[in-house]
Coordinates of C-alpha atoms in Angstrom, one line a residue:
Chain A
M31 CA -74.3 51.2 28.6
S32 CA -77.4 48.8 28.0
R33 CA -80.8 49.8 26.2
K34 CA -82.6 50.1 29.4
A35 CA -80.5 52.5 30.8
D36 CA -80.7 54.6 27.7
E37 CA -84.3 54.7 27.8
I38 CA -84.1 55.5 31.5
M39 CA -81.8 58.4 30.6
A40 CA -84.1 59.3 28.4
A41 CA -87.1 60.0 30.3
D42 CA -88.5 63.5 31.0
T43 CA -88.5 63.7 34.6
L44 CA -86.8 62.1 37.4
K45 CA -90.1 60.4 38.7
D46 CA -91.1 59.3 35.3
A47 CA -87.3 57.7 34.9
K48 CA -88.0 56.1 38.7
K49 CA -91.0 54.3 37.4
L50 CA -89.4 52.7 34.7
Q51 CA -86.5 52.2 36.3
A52 CA -88.9 49.6 38.9
S53 CA -90.0 48.2 36.1
F54 CA -86.9 46.7 34.8
I55 CA -87.0 44.0 36.9
S56 CA -82.8 42.3 35.9
T57 CA -81.6 46.0 37.5
E58 CA -78.7 45.6 39.0
P59 CA -77.0 47.5 42.0
F60 CA -73.4 47.9 42.4
Q61 CA -70.9 45.3 43.5
E62 CA -74.1 43.2 44.9
S63 CA -73.8 39.4 44.3
S64 CA -74.8 37.3 47.5
K65 CA -78.3 35.5 48.3
E66 CA -78.6 37.8 50.7
K67 CA -78.5 40.9 49.0
E68 CA -80.5 38.9 46.1
K69 CA -83.5 39.0 48.3
E70 CA -82.5 42.3 50.2
K71 CA -82.6 43.8 46.5
D72 CA -85.9 42.2 45.7
N73 CA -87.4 44.5 48.5
N74 CA -85.9 47.6 47.7
K75 CA -85.7 47.4 43.8
L76 CA -86.1 51.1 43.6
F77 CA -83.5 52.3 45.4
H78 CA -80.3 50.8 46.5
I79 CA -80.9 51.3 50.1
H80 CA -79.5 48.3 51.6
E81 CA -75.7 49.5 51.5
R82 CA -74.6 53.0 51.9
N83 CA -75.2 54.3 48.6
V84 CA -73.0 56.1 46.4
S85 CA -74.8 59.1 45.9
D86 CA -75.4 59.8 49.1
E87 CA -72.0 59.4 49.9
I88 CA -70.7 62.1 46.8
S89 CA -73.2 64.8 48.3
E90 CA -71.6 63.7 51.6
R91 CA -68.1 64.2 50.2
T92 CA -68.8 67.0 48.1
F93 CA -71.2 69.1 50.3
Q94 CA -73.7 69.2 47.8
D95 CA -77.0 67.2 46.5
V96 CA -76.3 65.4 43.8
S97 CA -80.6 65.4 43.1
L98 CA -79.4 69.2 42.4
C99 CA -78.7 68.6 39.2
Y100 CA -81.6 68.9 36.4
Q101 CA -80.1 68.2 33.7
C102 CA -79.9 71.4 31.7
G103 CA -76.4 70.0 30.0
K104 CA -75.1 73.1 30.3
C105 CA -71.9 70.9 31.3
S106 CA -71.4 68.6 28.8
A107 CA -71.9 71.7 26.0
G108 CA -69.2 73.5 27.3
C109 CA -66.8 71.0 28.3
P110 CA -63.3 71.3 26.6
V111 CA -62.5 67.2 26.4
R112 CA -66.5 65.9 26.2
Y113 CA -65.0 64.8 22.8
Y114 CA -62.7 62.2 24.2
M115 CA -65.3 61.0 26.6
D116 CA -67.4 57.4 26.5
I117 CA -70.4 59.3 28.2
A118 CA -70.9 63.2 28.7
P119 CA -70.3 64.7 32.0
N120 CA -74.0 65.1 33.0
K121 CA -75.2 61.7 32.0
V122 CA -72.0 60.7 34.7
V123 CA -74.4 62.5 37.4
R124 CA -78.0 61.1 36.0
F125 CA -76.6 57.7 36.5
I126 CA -75.8 58.5 40.1
Q127 CA -79.4 60.0 41.1
L128 CA -80.5 56.7 39.5
G129 CA -78.6 54.4 41.4
Y130 CA -76.8 52.8 38.1
Y131 CA -73.7 53.4 40.3
E132 CA -71.6 50.8 38.1
E133 CA -72.1 52.5 35.1
A134 CA -71.2 55.9 36.7
L135 CA -68.1 54.0 38.3
K136 CA -66.4 52.5 35.3
S137 CA -67.0 55.3 32.7
E138 CA -63.7 56.9 31.2
T139 CA -65.4 60.7 31.7
P140 CA -64.3 61.3 35.2
W141 CA -61.1 60.3 34.5
L142 CA -60.5 62.5 31.4
C143 CA -62.5 65.7 33.5
A144 CA -59.8 67.8 32.8
G145 CA -60.6 69.3 36.1
C146 CA -60.7 72.9 34.3
L147 CA -63.8 74.2 36.4
A148 CA -65.9 75.7 33.5
C149 CA -68.4 73.3 34.0
S150 CA -68.6 74.5 37.6
V151 CA -68.6 78.2 37.4
R152 CA -71.2 77.9 34.5
C153 CA -73.9 76.0 36.3
P154 CA -77.2 77.2 36.8
K155 CA -77.8 75.5 39.8
E156 CA -74.6 75.8 41.1
F157 CA -73.1 72.2 40.9
D158 CA -69.7 71.8 41.5
L159 CA -69.1 69.1 38.8
A160 CA -65.5 69.1 39.3
K161 CA -65.8 68.2 42.3
F162 CA -68.5 65.7 42.0
M163 CA -65.8 64.0 39.9
D164 CA -63.2 64.3 42.3
A165 CA -65.5 62.2 44.9
V166 CA -66.6 59.5 42.1
R167 CA -63.0 58.8 41.3
E168 CA -62.1 58.7 44.7
I169 CA -64.6 56.3 45.1
A170 CA -63.6 53.8 42.2
I171 CA -60.6 53.5 43.6
E172 CA -61.7 52.4 46.7
K173 CA -63.9 50.1 45.5
G174 CA -61.4 48.7 43.5
V175 CA -63.0 49.3 40.1
E176 CA -61.3 48.8 37.1
I177 CA -60.3 52.3 35.7
K178 CA -59.8 51.9 31.8
Q179 CA -58.2 55.5 31.3
E180 CA -55.4 53.5 33.5
N181 CA -52.5 55.8 32.5
I182 CA -54.2 58.1 34.1
L183 CA -54.4 56.7 37.2
K184 CA -50.8 55.4 36.8
F185 CA -49.6 59.4 36.3
H186 CA -51.4 60.4 39.1
K187 CA -49.7 57.6 41.3
A188 CA -46.1 58.0 39.7
F189 CA -46.7 61.6 40.6
L190 CA -48.0 61.3 44.4
D191 CA -44.9 58.8 44.8
Q192 CA -42.2 61.7 43.9
I193 CA -44.0 63.7 46.6
K194 CA -44.3 61.3 49.2
N195 CA -40.1 60.2 48.3
H196 CA -39.3 63.6 48.0
G197 CA -41.9 66.1 49.3
R198 CA -41.3 67.6 46.2
S199 CA -42.7 66.9 42.3
Y200 CA -39.2 65.3 41.2
E201 CA -39.7 65.0 36.9
V202 CA -37.0 62.8 36.2
G203 CA -38.2 60.2 38.3
L204 CA -41.7 60.7 37.7
V205 CA -41.4 60.0 33.8
A206 CA -39.2 57.0 34.7
E207 CA -41.7 55.4 37.0
Y208 CA -44.9 56.6 34.4
K209 CA -42.9 54.8 32.0
M210 CA -41.9 51.6 34.2
K211 CA -45.6 51.3 35.1
T212 CA -47.0 51.9 31.1
L213 CA -43.9 50.5 29.5
D214 CA -44.6 53.6 27.1
L215 CA -41.0 53.7 26.7
F216 CA -40.6 56.1 23.1
Q217 CA -43.5 59.3 23.8
D218 CA -41.6 62.3 24.8
V219 CA -38.1 60.8 23.7
D220 CA -37.7 63.9 21.8
S221 CA -38.8 66.9 25.1
A222 CA -36.6 64.9 27.7
P223 CA -33.4 65.5 26.1
G224 CA -33.6 68.7 24.9
M225 CA -34.9 70.0 28.4
F226 CA -31.3 68.3 30.0
L227 CA -29.8 70.2 27.5
K228 CA -31.5 73.3 28.7
G229 CA -30.8 72.7 32.4
K230 CA -34.4 72.5 33.2
L231 CA -34.3 68.9 34.4
D232 CA -32.1 68.2 37.5
L233 CA -30.7 64.7 37.8
L234 CA -31.2 64.7 41.2
P235 CA -34.4 65.4 43.0
H236 CA -34.8 68.2 45.5
N237 CA -35.5 66.6 49.2
I238 CA -37.4 68.5 51.7
K239 CA -36.1 68.6 55.5
N240 CA -39.0 66.9 56.8
R241 CA -40.0 64.3 54.1
K242 CA -41.1 62.7 57.7
E243 CA -43.9 64.6 58.0
I244 CA -44.6 64.4 54.2
K245 CA -44.6 60.2 54.7
S246 CA -47.3 60.4 57.9
I247 CA -49.6 62.8 55.6
F248 CA -49.5 59.5 52.9
K249 CA -50.0 57.3 56.1
K250 CA -52.4 58.8 57.3
T251 CA -54.7 59.6 54.6
S252 CA -54.4 56.3 52.7
G253 CA -56.5 54.2 54.3
K254 CA -60.5 54.0 52.8
K255 CA -62.8 56.2 54.4
Chain B
M164 CA -45.6 95.0 51.7
K165 CA -43.3 92.0 52.1
Y166 CA -44.5 88.7 50.8
G167 CA -43.8 85.4 51.3
Y168 CA -43.0 83.2 48.0
F169 CA -44.1 79.5 47.3
P170 CA -42.8 78.8 43.9
G171 CA -44.0 75.3 43.6
C172 CA -42.4 72.6 41.9
S173 CA -42.5 73.3 38.5
L174 CA -40.7 76.5 39.2
T175 CA -37.5 75.0 40.5
S176 CA -37.8 72.6 37.0
S177 CA -39.3 72.7 34.5
A178 CA -40.6 76.1 35.0
K179 CA -37.5 77.4 35.9
E180 CA -37.5 80.7 33.5
Y181 CA -40.6 81.2 35.1
D182 CA -38.8 81.8 38.5
I183 CA -35.6 83.2 37.2
S184 CA -37.8 85.9 35.5
L185 CA -39.9 86.9 38.7
R186 CA -37.2 86.9 40.6
K187 CA -35.4 89.6 38.4
V188 CA -38.9 91.5 37.7
I189 CA -39.7 91.8 41.9
D190 CA -36.0 92.7 42.4
K191 CA -36.0 95.7 39.7
L192 CA -39.4 97.1 41.0
G193 CA -38.4 97.0 44.6
I194 CA -41.0 94.2 45.9
S195 CA -38.9 91.7 48.6
F196 CA -40.0 88.5 48.9
D197 CA -39.4 85.3 51.7
E198 CA -39.1 82.1 50.4
I199 CA -41.3 80.3 53.0
N200 CA -39.1 77.3 54.4
D201 CA -39.1 73.7 53.5
W202 CA -42.0 74.4 51.5
S203 CA -43.5 71.1 49.6
C204 CA -45.8 69.7 46.8
C205 CA -49.2 71.6 47.1
G206 CA -50.5 68.0 46.0
A207 CA -51.2 69.6 42.9
T208 CA -54.3 67.6 40.3
S209 CA -52.8 64.1 41.7
A210 CA -53.9 64.6 45.3
H211 CA -57.5 66.2 44.6
V212 CA -58.1 63.6 41.6
T213 CA -57.7 60.5 43.9
N214 CA -57.6 61.7 47.1
H215 CA -59.1 64.2 49.0
K216 CA -58.2 64.7 52.9
L217 CA -54.3 63.9 51.2
S218 CA -54.5 66.7 48.9
T219 CA -55.9 69.2 52.0
A220 CA -53.3 68.0 54.1
L221 CA -50.9 68.8 51.1
A222 CA -52.0 72.0 50.2
M223 CA -52.2 73.5 53.9
R224 CA -48.6 72.6 55.3
N225 CA -47.5 75.4 53.3
I226 CA -50.0 77.9 55.3
M227 CA -49.1 76.2 58.1
L228 CA -45.2 77.1 57.4
A229 CA -46.2 80.5 56.0
E230 CA -48.2 81.0 59.4
Q231 CA -45.4 79.6 61.5
Q232 CA -42.8 82.0 59.6
G233 CA -45.2 85.2 60.4
L234 CA -45.8 85.6 56.9
D235 CA -49.2 86.9 56.3
N236 CA -49.6 87.5 52.5
I237 CA -47.7 84.6 50.2
I238 CA -47.7 84.8 46.2
A239 CA -48.2 81.4 44.6
P240 CA -47.2 82.1 40.8
C241 CA -48.1 78.9 39.6
A242 CA -51.5 79.0 39.0
A243 CA -52.3 75.6 39.7
C244 CA -50.7 75.6 43.4
Y245 CA -52.3 79.0 44.1
N246 CA -55.8 77.2 42.9
R247 CA -55.1 74.3 45.1
L248 CA -54.0 76.4 48.5
I249 CA -56.9 79.1 48.0
I250 CA -59.6 75.9 47.3
S251 CA -58.3 73.9 50.4
Q252 CA -58.4 77.1 52.5
N253 CA -62.2 78.0 51.7
E254 CA -62.7 74.4 52.5
I255 CA -60.9 74.5 55.9
G256 CA -62.7 78.0 56.9
K257 CA -66.4 77.0 55.7
H258 CA -66.2 73.1 57.1
T259 CA -65.1 72.4 60.5
G260 CA -65.2 68.3 59.7
I261 CA -62.4 68.7 57.0
R262 CA -60.5 72.1 59.7
K263 CA -60.7 69.3 62.6
E264 CA -59.6 66.4 60.2
T265 CA -56.5 68.5 58.4
E266 CA -55.4 70.3 61.7
D267 CA -55.2 66.8 63.2
L268 CA -53.0 65.2 60.6
L269 CA -50.9 68.0 60.5
S270 CA -50.9 68.8 64.4
V271 CA -51.6 72.2 64.1
K272 CA -54.3 74.9 64.7
F273 CA -54.5 77.5 62.0
K274 CA -54.8 80.7 63.8
K275 CA -55.0 83.5 61.0
D276 CA -56.1 83.7 57.3
V277 CA -53.1 83.8 55.1
K278 CA -53.9 85.6 52.7
V279 CA -52.8 84.2 48.9
F280 CA -51.9 85.8 46.0
N281 CA -52.4 84.8 42.4
I282 CA -48.9 86.6 39.7
L283 CA -51.8 89.2 38.5
E284 CA -52.8 90.1 42.2
L285 CA -49.3 90.5 43.0
F286 CA -48.5 92.7 39.8
L287 CA -51.8 94.8 39.9
K288 CA -51.6 95.3 43.3
S289 CA -48.0 96.5 44.2
G290 CA -46.4 97.1 40.2
L291 CA -48.6 98.5 37.5
N292 CA -47.2 102.1 38.2
K293 CA -43.7 101.1 38.6
I294 CA -43.7 98.4 35.6
I295 CA -44.7 101.8 33.5
E296 CA -42.2 104.3 35.4
N297 CA -39.5 101.9 34.5
R298 CA -40.3 100.6 31.1
K299 CA -36.7 100.8 29.0
R300 CA -38.4 99.5 25.8
E301 CA -40.6 100.0 23.5
L302 CA -42.8 96.9 23.1
S303 CA -45.4 98.5 21.1
E304 CA -44.3 95.7 18.2
L305 CA -45.9 93.2 20.4
K306 CA -49.6 92.0 19.9
A307 CA -50.0 89.6 22.9
A308 CA -52.8 86.9 23.0
C309 CA -53.4 87.3 26.8
Y310 CA -54.3 83.3 28.2
Y311 CA -55.4 83.0 31.4
G312 CA -56.4 79.3 31.2
C313 CA -58.7 77.8 33.9
L314 CA -57.0 77.9 37.4
L315 CA -56.2 81.7 37.7
V316 CA -59.5 82.6 37.3
R317 CA -61.8 79.4 38.7
P318 CA -64.0 79.7 40.2
A319 CA -64.6 83.4 40.9
A320 CA -66.6 82.8 43.7
I321 CA -63.3 81.4 45.8
T322 CA -60.5 83.7 43.3
K323 CA -62.9 86.9 43.8
F324 CA -60.4 89.1 41.7
D325 CA -61.6 88.8 38.2
D326 CA -64.5 87.4 36.0
A327 CA -64.5 83.6 35.1
E328 CA -65.1 84.0 31.4
E329 CA -64.4 87.3 30.4
P330 CA -60.9 88.6 32.8
E331 CA -59.0 91.9 31.7
S332 CA -56.6 91.9 34.5
M333 CA -53.7 90.5 32.9
E334 CA -54.5 92.4 29.4
K335 CA -54.1 95.6 32.3
I336 CA -50.7 94.2 33.0
V337 CA -49.6 93.8 29.3
E338 CA -50.5 97.2 28.2
A339 CA -48.6 98.5 31.4
T340 CA -45.5 97.3 29.7
G341 CA -46.3 99.2 26.7
A342 CA -47.2 96.1 24.6
D343 CA -50.5 95.6 22.6
T344 CA -53.0 93.6 23.2
V345 CA -55.5 91.3 21.3
D346 CA -59.5 90.2 22.1
W347 CA -59.9 87.0 21.3
N348 CA -62.0 83.8 22.4
Y349 CA -59.8 81.1 24.2
K350 CA -58.6 83.1 26.7
T351 CA -59.8 80.4 29.7
E352 CA -60.1 77.4 27.7
C353 CA -58.4 74.4 28.8
C354 CA -55.0 73.4 27.6
G355 CA -55.5 70.1 29.0
A356 CA -53.4 70.8 31.9
A357 CA -52.3 67.6 33.7
H358 CA -53.1 64.9 30.6
S359 CA -49.8 66.0 29.5
I360 CA -48.2 63.4 30.1
A361 CA -51.1 60.1 30.0
R362 CA -53.0 61.6 27.1
R363 CA -50.5 63.9 25.5
D364 CA -53.1 63.2 21.8
I365 CA -55.8 65.4 23.6
V366 CA -52.9 68.4 25.0
V367 CA -51.9 68.3 21.6
D368 CA -55.4 68.9 20.3
L369 CA -56.5 71.6 23.0
S370 CA -53.6 73.6 23.3
K371 CA -53.6 73.9 19.2
K372 CA -57.2 75.6 19.2
I373 CA -55.8 77.5 21.8
I374 CA -52.8 79.1 19.7
D375 CA -54.8 78.8 16.2
D376 CA -57.3 81.0 17.9
A377 CA -54.9 83.7 18.8
I378 CA -53.6 83.9 16.1
T379 CA -56.4 83.8 14.3
H380 CA -57.1 87.5 16.1
G381 CA -53.7 88.8 15.2
A382 CA -51.4 88.2 18.0
N383 CA -47.9 87.8 17.7
V384 CA -47.3 86.5 20.8
M385 CA -49.4 84.4 23.7
V386 CA -48.5 85.3 27.7
V387 CA -49.2 83.3 30.2
A388 CA -48.9 82.8 34.1
C389 CA -49.2 79.3 34.6
P390 CA -46.4 76.8 34.1
M391 CA -48.7 73.8 32.9
C392 CA -50.1 75.8 30.4
H393 CA -46.7 77.1 29.1
T394 CA -45.5 73.5 28.9
N395 CA -48.9 72.8 27.1
L396 CA -48.7 75.8 25.1
D397 CA -44.8 75.8 24.3
M398 CA -43.4 72.3 24.6
R399 CA -46.0 70.2 22.7
Q400 CA -45.7 72.1 19.8
R401 CA -43.2 69.3 18.6
A402 CA -46.1 67.2 19.1
M403 CA -48.8 69.5 17.1
K404 CA -46.3 69.9 14.3
R405 CA -46.2 65.9 13.8
K406 CA -49.7 66.0 13.8
Y407 CA -50.8 69.2 12.3
P408 CA -47.9 69.3 9.7
D409 CA -49.0 73.2 8.5
H410 CA -48.0 74.0 12.1
K411 CA -46.1 77.2 12.6
E412 CA -43.8 78.0 15.6
F413 CA -45.7 80.6 17.8
P414 CA -44.1 82.0 20.6
V415 CA -45.3 81.8 24.5
L416 CA -44.2 83.7 27.5
Y417 CA -44.6 84.0 30.5
L418 CA -45.9 87.5 31.8
T419 CA -42.9 87.8 34.3
E420 CA -40.4 87.6 31.2
L421 CA -42.6 90.4 28.7
I422 CA -42.6 92.4 31.6
G423 CA -38.9 91.7 32.0
L424 CA -38.3 93.0 28.6
S425 CA -40.1 95.9 29.0
L426 CA -37.7 97.0 32.1
G427 CA -34.6 96.6 29.7
M428 CA -33.6 92.6 30.4
D429 CA -32.6 90.7 27.7
E430 CA -33.8 87.2 26.7
K431 CA -31.1 85.2 27.8
E432 CA -30.9 87.0 31.5
L433 CA -34.4 86.2 31.9
G434 CA -34.1 82.7 30.7
I435 CA -36.6 82.8 27.4
D436 CA -34.0 81.1 25.7
L437 CA -35.1 78.1 28.0
H438 CA -38.2 77.7 25.6
Y439 CA -39.1 75.3 23.1
T440 CA -40.3 77.9 20.4
N441 CA -37.8 80.8 19.6
F442 CA -38.7 84.4 20.5
K443 CA -36.1 87.0 19.6
Y444 CA -38.2 90.5 19.7
A445 CA -35.4 91.7 17.7
D446 CA -37.3 89.0 15.1
T447 CA -40.9 90.2 15.8
L448 CA -40.0 93.8 14.7
L449 CA -38.4 92.9 11.6
N450 CA -41.4 90.7 10.6
N451 CA -43.7 93.1 11.8
S452 CA -42.1 95.8 9.0
A453 CA -41.1 93.4 6.8
K454 CA -45.2 92.7 6.9
G455 CA -45.9 96.5 7.2

């Protein structure tokens, strides 16, 4: 995180933060590089209104206004995985509120969020942070942002591939595909054989009958929004 | 009342014993099930964290099948499936855009509200007295830490059946079996859930904290109602032992297994021998009387 971003994050009010942000001339909106856009950027230093902004996109997808969050930090205080994250969950919201989309979308935090919903039920503003994190991840994938927690994404892809092919999860296929993708060949070597011996893992997948329907759902939902 | 049954993927593989014990127990209690024909995965964590449309459509396909089969009430014993199903239903109920999008994807019009129940609701509604009446084994030596995890009770505005921070419904069921329960702190603290494979380190740390808190508060067994929680708390104890060498094996049972024990079934019949941690009620009796 840049020093400037830190200063902005520390501002007392949203108004102060936006003033500070405007004073930093080098403020760079996310994924803007062409000369034309540079010009436009000068006209809109305060808000990145030249493209459909990520903040509005998230508000729309989650049916809740991102500006609802007043940064009390209760979510981060009670988050069971905060310790493993690069930035606190409430800070991801702050970055989005202030237009620092790249900082938010590149953060590891949304990927480490376990979706336990503790934050969502505790929020004094009833802001559903877990749902917000879903939207951040979804947009990060759509924009092709580099995902630092790549193994987590590879796991989700491998899991969904099983559903796409069989209609149900297939743990042997999942683990095999995950290991191929990550080349992490030795983890779980102690538990997988045990699962076979106990008859818990089936060698063959449970294929549902109407796999055509599942394939069609995947196909129709795979495009960008 | 006849229930529709949505086992979910885990109950056909890594959580087979949950399915086995559930079927045995409800049969004994005289509750009947109709499995949803050709059900598919609810999308689980992986769909909703990467593609919202996909997650709603995958979950709602099963509600559609239940509706077509004439099932008004369905049981989803897996906490994650239960959560995905009710959240998706809630969203299509609240947002006409999502409803239309999902109906188009599935070429269907949702007509009625299929009610989805979790495992705790099932026993609270139609089993508590039956459990007490059919009790065959004395379980009072068991001091159970009831672990709800995240997805049974949250978000409370949608699950609408127990408190999100201090739930007590599982204790009522466990006490109906004759086992004792303990007061403890981590009833609803997350075990790390779907990070079990990609970030096992996190799961090991979180699950270790949960088990330690249960032990500190005098529990000699943990009772769960979620296959993902069970995997993390039971199977991951080997990895736990490697990271924390002083870790002592702690038994983790599915709620249905505990009920089965109280109804007089044995460990093997209920699939308890499929766990990674050892649990034999006879051993617990011996240990407790040795201590006492």
